[in-house]
Amino acid sequence: RGGFGPSILMIDNITNSILPLITNRAFIAVHQDPYGIAGRQVATNADSEVWYRPLVDGARAVCVINKSGSSRTNTLALSALGITPQPNVYWTVHSVWDKSVIGYVTNDFPVTVSPYYANLLTVTPNRPAATVFALPTTNAPPVGVISTLKTDGTHLYWKPD
C-alpha cells in the first residue's frame, strides 16, 4: 500500500476559475485517499479516455475525459471499474464537480461529457437492507429527473430532488 502526502499548491494568483477546484472537499478526498492506488486507464479512443482508481471505502473514483469538440456520451460498465455486479447491491454515481448524485446503477451507465472537459465521479456501493426490498414501490422515478428513494415506513416512493 502506497500513500499520498499532502499536496503543496504554489499559486501566485488564485483566480475565480481555480478556487472551486482547490476548495472542493470531494475532489480533495479523492486526491488524498489513503488507499494510495494509482489510477489506471480502462478505455481510450480518439475522442475520450476513462480512468479509475479504487478508494479505501470500496468506492471508485472515475474520470471521463472528452478530447473532442462536441459533447460525448460514454457507457461505463461496472466490470471495467473492477466491480462485479451482485444481487441487491446498487451503486451511487456522484459528480465530484457538481456535488450531486447523477444516479443509482446496478450495471452499465451513461456519462455525458461536455467538449474538452473531464467529469470526475465517485461510484459508491450501497447494500439496502433486505426488508427494504419487501416494501412496495408506489411510483416510478420520472425519466431524466434525479430522484431520491424515500420511505414512509410502509411504502417506498421516489421524490424528485
Tab-separated table of N, CA, C and O in Angstrom, residues 34-142:
chain	number	residue	atom	x	y	z
A	34	PRO	N	-6.386	7.569	1.294
A	34	PRO	CA	-5.250	6.869	1.893
A	34	PRO	C	-4.921	5.513	1.261
A	34	PRO	O	-3.854	4.957	1.528
A	35	TYR	N	-5.815	4.961	0.446
A	35	TYR	CA	-5.533	3.670	-0.192
A	35	TYR	C	-4.285	3.766	-1.068
A	35	TYR	O	-3.511	2.833	-1.161
A	36	GLY	N	-4.119	4.897	-1.716
A	36	GLY	CA	-2.885	5.188	-2.433
A	36	GLY	C	-2.651	4.396	-3.701
A	36	GLY	O	-1.517	4.253	-4.135
A	37	ILE	N	-3.702	3.889	-4.323
A	37	ILE	CA	-3.536	3.154	-5.570
A	37	ILE	C	-3.677	4.124	-6.732
A	37	ILE	O	-4.625	4.906	-6.789
A	38	ALA	N	-2.708	4.064	-7.638
A	38	ALA	CA	-2.737	4.958	-8.798
A	38	ALA	C	-3.907	4.627	-9.701
A	38	ALA	O	-4.343	3.475	-9.787
A	39	GLY	N	-4.403	5.645	-10.401
A	39	GLY	CA	-5.457	5.419	-11.374
A	39	GLY	C	-4.930	4.640	-12.562
A	39	GLY	O	-3.734	4.650	-12.856
A	40	ARG	N	-5.857	3.936	-13.229
A	40	ARG	CA	-5.445	3.219	-14.434
A	40	ARG	C	-6.476	3.449	-15.530
A	40	ARG	O	-7.671	3.592	-15.266
A	41	GLN	N	-5.967	3.496	-16.738
A	41	GLN	CA	-6.827	3.738	-17.890
A	41	GLN	C	-7.551	2.442	-18.244
A	41	GLN	O	-6.933	1.385	-18.364
A	42	VAL	N	-8.885	2.533	-18.404
A	42	VAL	CA	-9.674	1.354	-18.742
A	42	VAL	C	-10.307	1.447	-20.118
A	42	VAL	O	-10.822	0.451	-20.627
A	43	ALA	N	-10.275	2.633	-20.724
A	43	ALA	CA	-10.803	2.785	-22.083
A	43	ALA	C	-10.161	4.022	-22.708
A	43	ALA	O	-9.890	5.008	-22.019
A	44	THR	N	-9.931	3.932	-24.020
A	44	THR	CA	-9.408	5.090	-24.744
A	44	THR	C	-9.757	4.963	-26.214
A	44	THR	O	-9.872	3.850	-26.747
A	45	ASN	N	-9.976	6.096	-26.837
A	45	ASN	CA	-10.130	6.172	-28.285
A	45	ASN	C	-9.743	7.594	-28.686
A	45	ASN	O	-9.253	8.354	-27.854
A	46	ALA	N	-9.954	7.943	-29.935
A	46	ALA	CA	-9.529	9.260	-30.425
A	46	ALA	C	-10.238	10.404	-29.703
A	46	ALA	O	-9.683	11.489	-29.582
A	47	ASP	N	-11.462	10.153	-29.196
A	47	ASP	CA	-12.263	11.228	-28.607
A	47	ASP	C	-12.335	11.223	-27.086
A	47	ASP	O	-12.739	12.224	-26.497
A	48	SER	N	-12.023	10.104	-26.439
A	48	SER	CA	-12.224	10.063	-24.988
A	48	SER	C	-11.290	9.081	-24.297
A	48	SER	O	-10.703	8.201	-24.924
A	49	GLU	N	-11.179	9.280	-22.993
A	49	GLU	CA	-10.436	8.377	-22.124
A	49	GLU	C	-11.263	8.158	-20.866
A	49	GLU	O	-11.977	9.051	-20.423
A	50	VAL	N	-11.131	6.954	-20.277
A	50	VAL	CA	-11.764	6.655	-18.994
A	50	VAL	C	-10.685	6.084	-18.078
A	50	VAL	O	-9.988	5.140	-18.448
A	51	TRP	N	-10.571	6.676	-16.904
A	51	TRP	CA	-9.619	6.250	-15.882
A	51	TRP	C	-10.391	5.953	-14.605
A	51	TRP	O	-11.421	6.565	-14.336
A	52	TYR	N	-9.874	5.018	-13.792
A	52	TYR	CA	-10.475	4.797	-12.481
A	52	TYR	C	-9.406	4.396	-11.481
A	52	TYR	O	-8.323	3.946	-11.847
A	53	ARG	N	-9.747	4.569	-10.212
A	53	ARG	CA	-8.904	4.073	-9.129
A	53	ARG	C	-9.788	3.679	-7.965
A	53	ARG	O	-10.789	4.358	-7.667
A	54	PRO	N	-9.470	2.554	-7.316
A	54	PRO	CA	-10.247	2.160	-6.138
A	54	PRO	C	-9.925	3.076	-4.958
A	54	PRO	O	-8.802	3.564	-4.825
A	55	LEU	N	-10.928	3.305	-4.125
A	55	LEU	CA	-10.761	4.133	-2.938
A	55	LEU	C	-10.876	3.256	-1.687
A	55	LEU	O	-11.437	2.158	-1.738
A	56	VAL	N	-10.389	3.739	-0.581
A	56	VAL	CA	-10.293	2.944	0.635
A	56	VAL	C	-11.658	2.473	1.151
A	56	VAL	O	-11.752	1.413	1.760
A	57	ASP	N	-12.732	3.210	0.885
A	57	ASP	CA	-14.057	2.828	1.394
A	57	ASP	C	-14.806	1.868	0.469
A	57	ASP	O	-15.971	1.583	0.687
A	58	GLY	N	-14.131	1.353	-0.567
A	58	GLY	CA	-14.781	0.433	-1.509
A	58	GLY	C	-15.358	1.134	-2.726
A	58	GLY	O	-15.802	0.488	-3.663
A	59	ALA	N	-15.356	2.457	-2.698
A	59	ALA	CA	-15.846	3.222	-3.842
A	59	ALA	C	-14.784	3.242	-4.944
A	59	ALA	O	-13.668	2.750	-4.764
A	60	ARG	N	-15.147	3.801	-6.084
A	60	ARG	CA	-14.213	4.001	-7.189
A	60	ARG	C	-14.269	5.463	-7.589
A	60	ARG	O	-15.345	6.058	-7.640
A	61	ALA	N	-13.107	6.040	-7.865
A	61	ALA	CA	-13.049	7.360	-8.475
A	61	ALA	C	-12.920	7.113	-9.972
A	61	ALA	O	-12.119	6.279	-10.404
A	62	VAL	N	-13.723	7.810	-10.763
A	62	VAL	CA	-13.743	7.617	-12.213
A	62	VAL	C	-13.604	8.978	-12.883
A	62	VAL	O	-14.319	9.916	-12.533
A	63	CYS	N	-12.697	9.072	-13.842
A	63	CYS	CA	-12.529	10.299	-14.605
A	63	CYS	C	-12.807	9.981	-16.072
A	63	CYS	O	-12.169	9.097	-16.651
A	64	VAL	N	-13.775	10.668	-16.647
A	64	VAL	CA	-14.128	10.507	-18.053
A	64	VAL	C	-13.722	11.791	-18.767
A	64	VAL	O	-14.211	12.874	-18.423
A	65	ILE	N	-12.812	11.672	-19.733
A	65	ILE	CA	-12.245	12.830	-20.417
A	65	ILE	C	-12.753	12.874	-21.851
A	65	ILE	O	-12.659	11.879	-22.571
A	66	ASN	N	-13.292	14.018	-22.248
A	66	ASN	CA	-13.741	14.225	-23.625
A	66	ASN	C	-12.697	15.082	-24.336
A	66	ASN	O	-12.508	16.247	-23.984
A	67	LYS	N	-12.035	14.513	-25.326
A	67	LYS	CA	-10.997	15.233	-26.075
A	67	LYS	C	-11.522	15.829	-27.372
A	67	LYS	O	-10.756	16.340	-28.170
A	68	SER	N	-12.837	15.771	-27.578
A	68	SER	CA	-13.408	16.249	-28.835
A	68	SER	C	-14.105	17.591	-28.650
A	68	SER	O	-14.342	18.028	-27.528
A	69	GLY	N	-14.485	18.194	-29.763
A	69	GLY	CA	-15.144	19.492	-29.758
A	69	GLY	C	-16.647	19.418	-29.636
A	69	GLY	O	-17.311	20.434	-29.779
A	70	SER	N	-17.210	18.237	-29.377
A	70	SER	CA	-18.658	18.122	-29.184
A	70	SER	C	-18.926	17.225	-27.977
A	70	SER	O	-18.079	16.444	-27.568
A	71	SER	N	-20.124	17.372	-27.410
A	71	SER	CA	-20.493	16.540	-26.265
A	71	SER	C	-20.402	15.075	-26.649
A	71	SER	O	-20.666	14.700	-27.798
A	72	ARG	N	-20.035	14.260	-25.694
A	72	ARG	CA	-19.850	12.830	-25.954
A	72	ARG	C	-20.427	12.049	-24.783
A	72	ARG	O	-20.223	12.403	-23.627
A	73	THR	N	-21.134	10.962	-25.104
A	73	THR	CA	-21.666	10.074	-24.077
A	73	THR	C	-20.905	8.764	-24.114
A	73	THR	O	-20.808	8.129	-25.167
A	74	ASN	N	-20.331	8.395	-22.999
A	74	ASN	CA	-19.654	7.114	-22.844
A	74	ASN	C	-20.517	6.227	-21.973
A	74	ASN	O	-21.087	6.687	-20.991
A	75	THR	N	-20.605	4.949	-22.321
A	75	THR	CA	-21.287	3.987	-21.469
A	75	THR	C	-20.231	3.251	-20.673
A	75	THR	O	-19.330	2.630	-21.245
A	76	LEU	N	-20.324	3.377	-19.351
A	76	LEU	CA	-19.360	2.744	-18.462
A	76	LEU	C	-19.951	1.460	-17.893
A	76	LEU	O	-21.095	1.451	-17.447
A	77	ALA	N	-19.169	0.412	-17.911
A	77	ALA	CA	-19.581	-0.867	-17.323
A	77	ALA	C	-18.949	-0.991	-15.943
A	77	ALA	O	-17.768	-0.683	-15.766
A	78	LEU	N	-19.722	-1.435	-14.957
A	78	LEU	CA	-19.166	-1.631	-13.627
A	78	LEU	C	-17.976	-2.584	-13.667
A	78	LEU	O	-17.003	-2.404	-12.949
A	79	SER	N	-18.049	-3.586	-14.543
A	79	SER	CA	-16.949	-4.554	-14.622
A	79	SER	C	-15.636	-3.891	-15.046
A	79	SER	O	-14.562	-4.306	-14.612
A	80	ALA	N	-15.696	-2.824	-15.860
A	80	ALA	CA	-14.488	-2.109	-16.260
A	80	ALA	C	-13.869	-1.362	-15.083
A	80	ALA	O	-12.693	-1.008	-15.117
A	81	LEU	N	-14.670	-1.144	-14.042
A	81	LEU	CA	-14.201	-0.443	-12.854
A	81	LEU	C	-13.808	-1.417	-11.756
A	81	LEU	O	-13.654	-1.037	-10.592
A	82	GLY	N	-13.672	-2.682	-12.111
A	82	GLY	CA	-13.287	-3.695	-11.135
A	82	GLY	C	-14.413	-4.106	-10.212
A	82	GLY	O	-14.184	-4.603	-9.114
A	83	ILE	N	-15.649	-3.917	-10.661
A	83	ILE	CA	-16.828	-4.218	-9.841
A	83	ILE	C	-17.590	-5.384	-10.464
A	83	ILE	O	-17.876	-5.375	-11.653
A	84	THR	N	-17.903	-6.388	-9.647
A	84	THR	CA	-18.740	-7.494	-10.098
A	84	THR	C	-20.163	-7.212	-9.635
A	84	THR	O	-20.413	-7.169	-8.419
A	85	PRO	N	-21.109	-6.972	-10.575
A	85	PRO	CA	-22.494	-6.717	-10.161
A	85	PRO	C	-23.034	-7.888	-9.332
A	85	PRO	O	-22.754	-9.052	-9.614
A	86	GLN	N	-23.773	-7.546	-8.271
A	86	GLN	CA	-24.331	-8.548	-7.366
A	86	GLN	C	-25.796	-8.244	-7.108
A	86	GLN	O	-26.204	-7.076	-7.165
A	87	PRO	N	-26.575	-9.271	-6.775
A	87	PRO	CA	-27.983	-9.027	-6.439
A	87	PRO	C	-28.094	-8.137	-5.197
A	87	PRO	O	-27.266	-8.219	-4.295
A	88	ASN	N	-29.097	-7.300	-5.172
A	88	ASN	CA	-29.413	-6.432	-4.040
A	88	ASN	C	-28.309	-5.422	-3.717
A	88	ASN	O	-28.235	-4.916	-2.611
A	89	VAL	N	-27.432	-5.140	-4.682
A	89	VAL	CA	-26.401	-4.121	-4.488
A	89	VAL	C	-26.525	-3.119	-5.627
A	89	VAL	O	-26.540	-3.498	-6.792
A	90	TYR	N	-26.657	-1.868	-5.285
A	90	TYR	CA	-26.648	-0.831	-6.300
A	90	TYR	C	-25.513	0.129	-5.966
A	90	TYR	O	-24.968	0.128	-4.867
A	91	TRP	N	-25.139	0.923	-6.923
A	91	TRP	CA	-24.021	1.845	-6.786
A	91	TRP	C	-24.516	3.263	-7.030
A	91	TRP	O	-25.263	3.511	-7.971
A	92	THR	N	-24.108	4.186	-6.188
A	92	THR	CA	-24.457	5.586	-6.348
A	92	THR	C	-23.357	6.271	-7.149
A	92	THR	O	-22.184	6.188	-6.794
A	93	VAL	N	-23.747	6.931	-8.243
A	93	VAL	CA	-22.811	7.683	-9.073
A	93	VAL	C	-22.946	9.154	-8.681
A	93	VAL	O	-24.022	9.733	-8.773
A	94	HIS	N	-21.850	9.726	-8.221
A	94	HIS	CA	-21.837	11.082	-7.687
A	94	HIS	C	-20.865	11.939	-8.484
A	94	HIS	O	-19.737	11.539	-8.735
A	95	SER	N	-21.313	13.113	-8.902
A	95	SER	CA	-20.444	14.055	-9.593
A	95	SER	C	-19.633	14.842	-8.570
A	95	SER	O	-20.203	15.539	-7.723
A	96	VAL	N	-18.314	14.728	-8.649
A	96	VAL	CA	-17.450	15.458	-7.723
A	96	VAL	C	-17.530	16.959	-7.997
A	96	VAL	O	-17.602	17.766	-7.080
A	97	TRP	N	-17.553	17.350	-9.269
A	97	TRP	CA	-17.572	18.784	-9.614
A	97	TRP	C	-18.883	19.439	-9.234
A	97	TRP	O	-18.893	20.534	-8.687
A	98	ASP	N	-20.004	18.785	-9.574
A	98	ASP	CA	-21.318	19.384	-9.327
A	98	ASP	C	-21.847	19.121	-7.923
A	98	ASP	O	-22.885	19.644	-7.551
A	99	LYS	N	-21.174	18.234	-7.183
A	99	LYS	CA	-21.598	17.863	-5.825
A	99	LYS	C	-23.033	17.350	-5.835
A	99	LYS	O	-23.862	17.738	-5.020
A	100	SER	N	-23.326	16.476	-6.812
A	100	SER	CA	-24.690	15.965	-6.945
A	100	SER	C	-24.675	14.479	-7.290
A	100	SER	O	-23.683	13.958	-7.804
A	101	VAL	N	-25.776	13.825	-6.995
A	101	VAL	CA	-25.947	12.424	-7.370
A	101	VAL	C	-26.436	12.389	-8.805
A	101	VAL	O	-27.431	13.017	-9.153
A	102	ILE	N	-25.718	11.651	-9.651
A	102	ILE	CA	-26.108	11.501	-11.055
A	102	ILE	C	-27.136	10.396	-11.191
A	102	ILE	O	-28.046	10.478	-11.996
A	103	GLY	N	-26.989	9.339	-10.394
A	103	GLY	CA	-27.949	8.254	-10.469
A	103	GLY	C	-27.534	7.064	-9.631
A	103	GLY	O	-26.491	7.060	-8.972
A	104	TYR	N	-28.379	6.038	-9.685
A	104	TYR	CA	-28.161	4.788	-8.967
A	104	TYR	C	-28.125	3.687	-10.012
A	104	TYR	O	-29.044	3.598	-10.831
A	105	VAL	N	-27.081	2.871	-10.000
A	105	VAL	CA	-26.901	1.899	-11.071
A	105	VAL	C	-26.640	0.509	-10.513
A	105	VAL	O	-26.171	0.359	-9.385
A	106	THR	N	-26.951	-0.489	-11.330
A	106	THR	CA	-26.637	-1.871	-10.983
A	106	THR	C	-25.732	-2.503	-12.029
A	106	THR	O	-25.287	-3.627	-11.859
A	107	ASN	N	-25.466	-1.807	-13.119
A	107	ASN	CA	-24.576	-2.316	-14.166
A	107	ASN	C	-24.095	-1.140	-15.016
A	107	ASN	O	-23.671	-0.148	-14.465
A	108	ASP	N	-24.205	-1.238	-16.335
A	108	ASP	CA	-23.718	-0.179	-17.214
A	108	ASP	C	-24.485	1.126	-16.989
A	108	ASP	O	-25.667	1.104	-16.664
A	109	PHE	N	-23.782	2.261	-17.189
A	109	PHE	CA	-24.449	3.546	-17.058
A	109	PHE	C	-23.789	4.564	-17.984
A	109	PHE	O	-22.591	4.499	-18.242
A	110	PRO	N	-24.588	5.525	-18.504
A	110	PRO	CA	-24.045	6.538	-19.419
A	110	PRO	C	-23.488	7.745	-18.663
A	110	PRO	O	-23.994	8.127	-17.613
A	111	VAL	N	-22.434	8.326	-19.227
A	111	VAL	CA	-21.868	9.563	-18.699
A	111	VAL	C	-21.660	10.497	-19.886
A	111	VAL	O	-20.924	10.163	-20.809
A	112	THR	N	-22.320	11.639	-19.872
A	112	THR	CA	-22.170	12.623	-20.940
A	112	THR	C	-21.183	13.690	-20.478
A	112	THR	O	-21.293	14.209	-19.367
A	113	VAL	N	-20.230	13.993	-21.358
A	113	VAL	CA	-19.173	14.946	-21.027
A	113	VAL	C	-19.176	16.068	-22.066
A	113	VAL	O	-19.228	15.813	-23.269
A	114	SER	N	-19.108	17.296	-21.594
A	114	SER	CA	-19.056	18.467	-22.470
A	114	SER	C	-17.756	18.471	-23.280
A	114	SER	O	-16.792	17.804	-22.908
A	115	PRO	N	-17.718	19.252	-24.360
A	115	PRO	CA	-16.500	19.315	-25.182
A	115	PRO	C	-15.269	19.744	-24.376
A	115	PRO	O	-15.352	20.671	-23.569
A	116	TYR	N	-14.159	19.060	-24.621
A	116	TYR	CA	-12.879	19.385	-23.981
A	116	TYR	C	-13.009	19.521	-22.462
A	116	TYR	O	-12.518	20.458	-21.854
A	117	TYR	N	-13.687	18.569	-21.860
A	117	TYR	CA	-13.987	18.621	-20.427
A	117	TYR	C	-13.718	17.250	-19.820
A	117	TYR	O	-13.637	16.251	-20.529
A	118	ALA	N	-13.603	17.195	-18.520
A	118	ALA	CA	-13.446	15.928	-17.803
A	118	ALA	C	-14.450	15.879	-16.669
A	118	ALA	O	-14.575	16.843	-15.912
A	119	ASN	N	-15.188	14.784	-16.570
A	119	ASN	CA	-16.093	14.564	-15.440
A	119	ASN	C	-15.367	13.686	-14.435
A	119	ASN	O	-14.838	12.631	-14.797
A	120	LEU	N	-15.343	14.093	-13.188
A	120	LEU	CA	-14.796	13.285	-12.110
A	120	LEU	C	-15.965	12.786	-11.282
A	120	LEU	O	-16.776	13.583	-10.808
A	121	LEU	N	-16.053	11.471	-11.150
A	121	LEU	CA	-17.171	10.829	-10.462
A	121	LEU	C	-16.656	9.952	-9.340
A	121	LEU	O	-15.513	9.482	-9.385
A	122	THR	N	-17.505	9.708	-8.356
A	122	THR	CA	-17.273	8.603	-7.440
A	122	THR	C	-18.434	7.634	-7.613
A	122	THR	O	-19.581	8.044	-7.838
A	123	VAL	N	-18.117	6.350	-7.560
A	123	VAL	CA	-19.114	5.290	-7.685
A	123	VAL	C	-19.021	4.494	-6.382
A	123	VAL	O	-18.008	3.842	-6.115
A	124	THR	N	-20.074	4.588	-5.556
A	124	THR	CA	-20.047	4.070	-4.194
A	124	THR	C	-21.058	2.944	-4.014
A	124	THR	O	-22.213	3.088	-4.413
A	125	PRO	N	-20.645	1.813	-3.380
A	125	PRO	CA	-21.588	0.703	-3.187
A	125	PRO	C	-22.604	1.018	-2.092
A	125	PRO	O	-22.300	1.696	-1.120
A	126	ASN	N	-23.809	0.515	-2.291
A	126	ASN	CA	-24.885	0.614	-1.302
A	126	ASN	C	-25.525	-0.765	-1.190
A	126	ASN	O	-25.835	-1.379	-2.201
A	127	ARG	N	-25.751	-1.217	0.014
A	127	ARG	CA	-26.380	-2.510	0.229
A	127	ARG	C	-27.651	-2.292	1.058
A	127	ARG	O	-27.590	-2.265	2.280
A	128	PRO	N	-28.791	-2.124	0.392
A	128	PRO	CA	-30.033	-1.897	1.144
A	128	PRO	C	-30.382	-3.115	1.990
A	128	PRO	O	-30.078	-4.243	1.623
A	129	ALA	N	-31.003	-2.859	3.116
A	129	ALA	CA	-31.448	-3.957	3.975
A	129	ALA	C	-32.492	-4.785	3.244
A	129	ALA	O	-33.275	-4.275	2.456
A	130	ALA	N	-32.521	-6.080	3.506
A	130	ALA	CA	-33.446	-6.990	2.828
A	130	ALA	C	-34.897	-6.565	3.049
A	130	ALA	O	-35.726	-6.720	2.176
A	131	THR	N	-35.204	-6.005	4.220
A	131	THR	CA	-36.590	-5.605	4.486
A	131	THR	C	-37.035	-4.457	3.593
A	131	THR	O	-38.208	-4.340	3.301
A	132	VAL	N	-36.120	-3.642	3.145
A	132	VAL	CA	-36.481	-2.544	2.248
A	132	VAL	C	-37.049	-3.085	0.952
A	132	VAL	O	-37.998	-2.556	0.405
A	133	PHE	N	-36.486	-4.189	0.467
A	133	PHE	CA	-36.964	-4.764	-0.783
A	133	PHE	C	-38.358	-5.369	-0.658
A	133	PHE	O	-39.021	-5.601	-1.633
A	134	ALA	N	-38.812	-5.613	0.572
A	134	ALA	CA	-40.146	-6.181	0.768
A	134	ALA	C	-41.232	-5.121	0.687
A	134	ALA	O	-42.399	-5.443	0.545
A	135	LEU	N	-40.856	-3.837	0.769
A	135	LEU	CA	-41.843	-2.774	0.713
A	135	LEU	C	-42.253	-2.495	-0.733
A	135	LEU	O	-41.410	-2.457	-1.620
A	136	PRO	N	-43.538	-2.301	-0.984
A	136	PRO	CA	-43.958	-1.971	-2.352
A	136	PRO	C	-43.570	-0.547	-2.727
A	136	PRO	O	-43.553	0.336	-1.888
A	137	THR	N	-43.242	-0.353	-3.998
A	137	THR	CA	-42.925	0.971	-4.502
A	137	THR	C	-44.202	1.589	-5.047
A	137	THR	O	-44.920	0.969	-5.805
A	138	THR	N	-44.477	2.828	-4.628
A	138	THR	CA	-45.738	3.460	-5.002
A	138	THR	C	-45.659	4.254	-6.299
A	138	THR	O	-46.676	4.616	-6.853
A	139	ASN	N	-44.457	4.562	-6.765
A	139	ASN	CA	-44.335	5.315	-8.011
A	139	ASN	C	-42.987	5.009	-8.647
A	139	ASN	O	-42.108	4.432	-8.012
A	140	ALA	N	-42.829	5.369	-9.884
A	140	ALA	CA	-41.558	5.187	-10.580
A	140	ALA	C	-40.918	6.558	-10.754
A	140	ALA	O	-41.612	7.556	-10.918
A	141	PRO	N	-39.570	6.624	-10.701
A	141	PRO	CA	-38.942	7.930	-10.893
A	141	PRO	C	-39.138	8.408	-12.316
A	141	PRO	O	-39.090	7.622	-13.256
A	142	PRO	N	-39.402	9.696	-12.505
A	142	PRO	CA	-39.551	10.225	-13.862
A	142	PRO	C	-38.237	10.075	-14.638
A	142	PRO	O	-37.159	10.249	-14.075
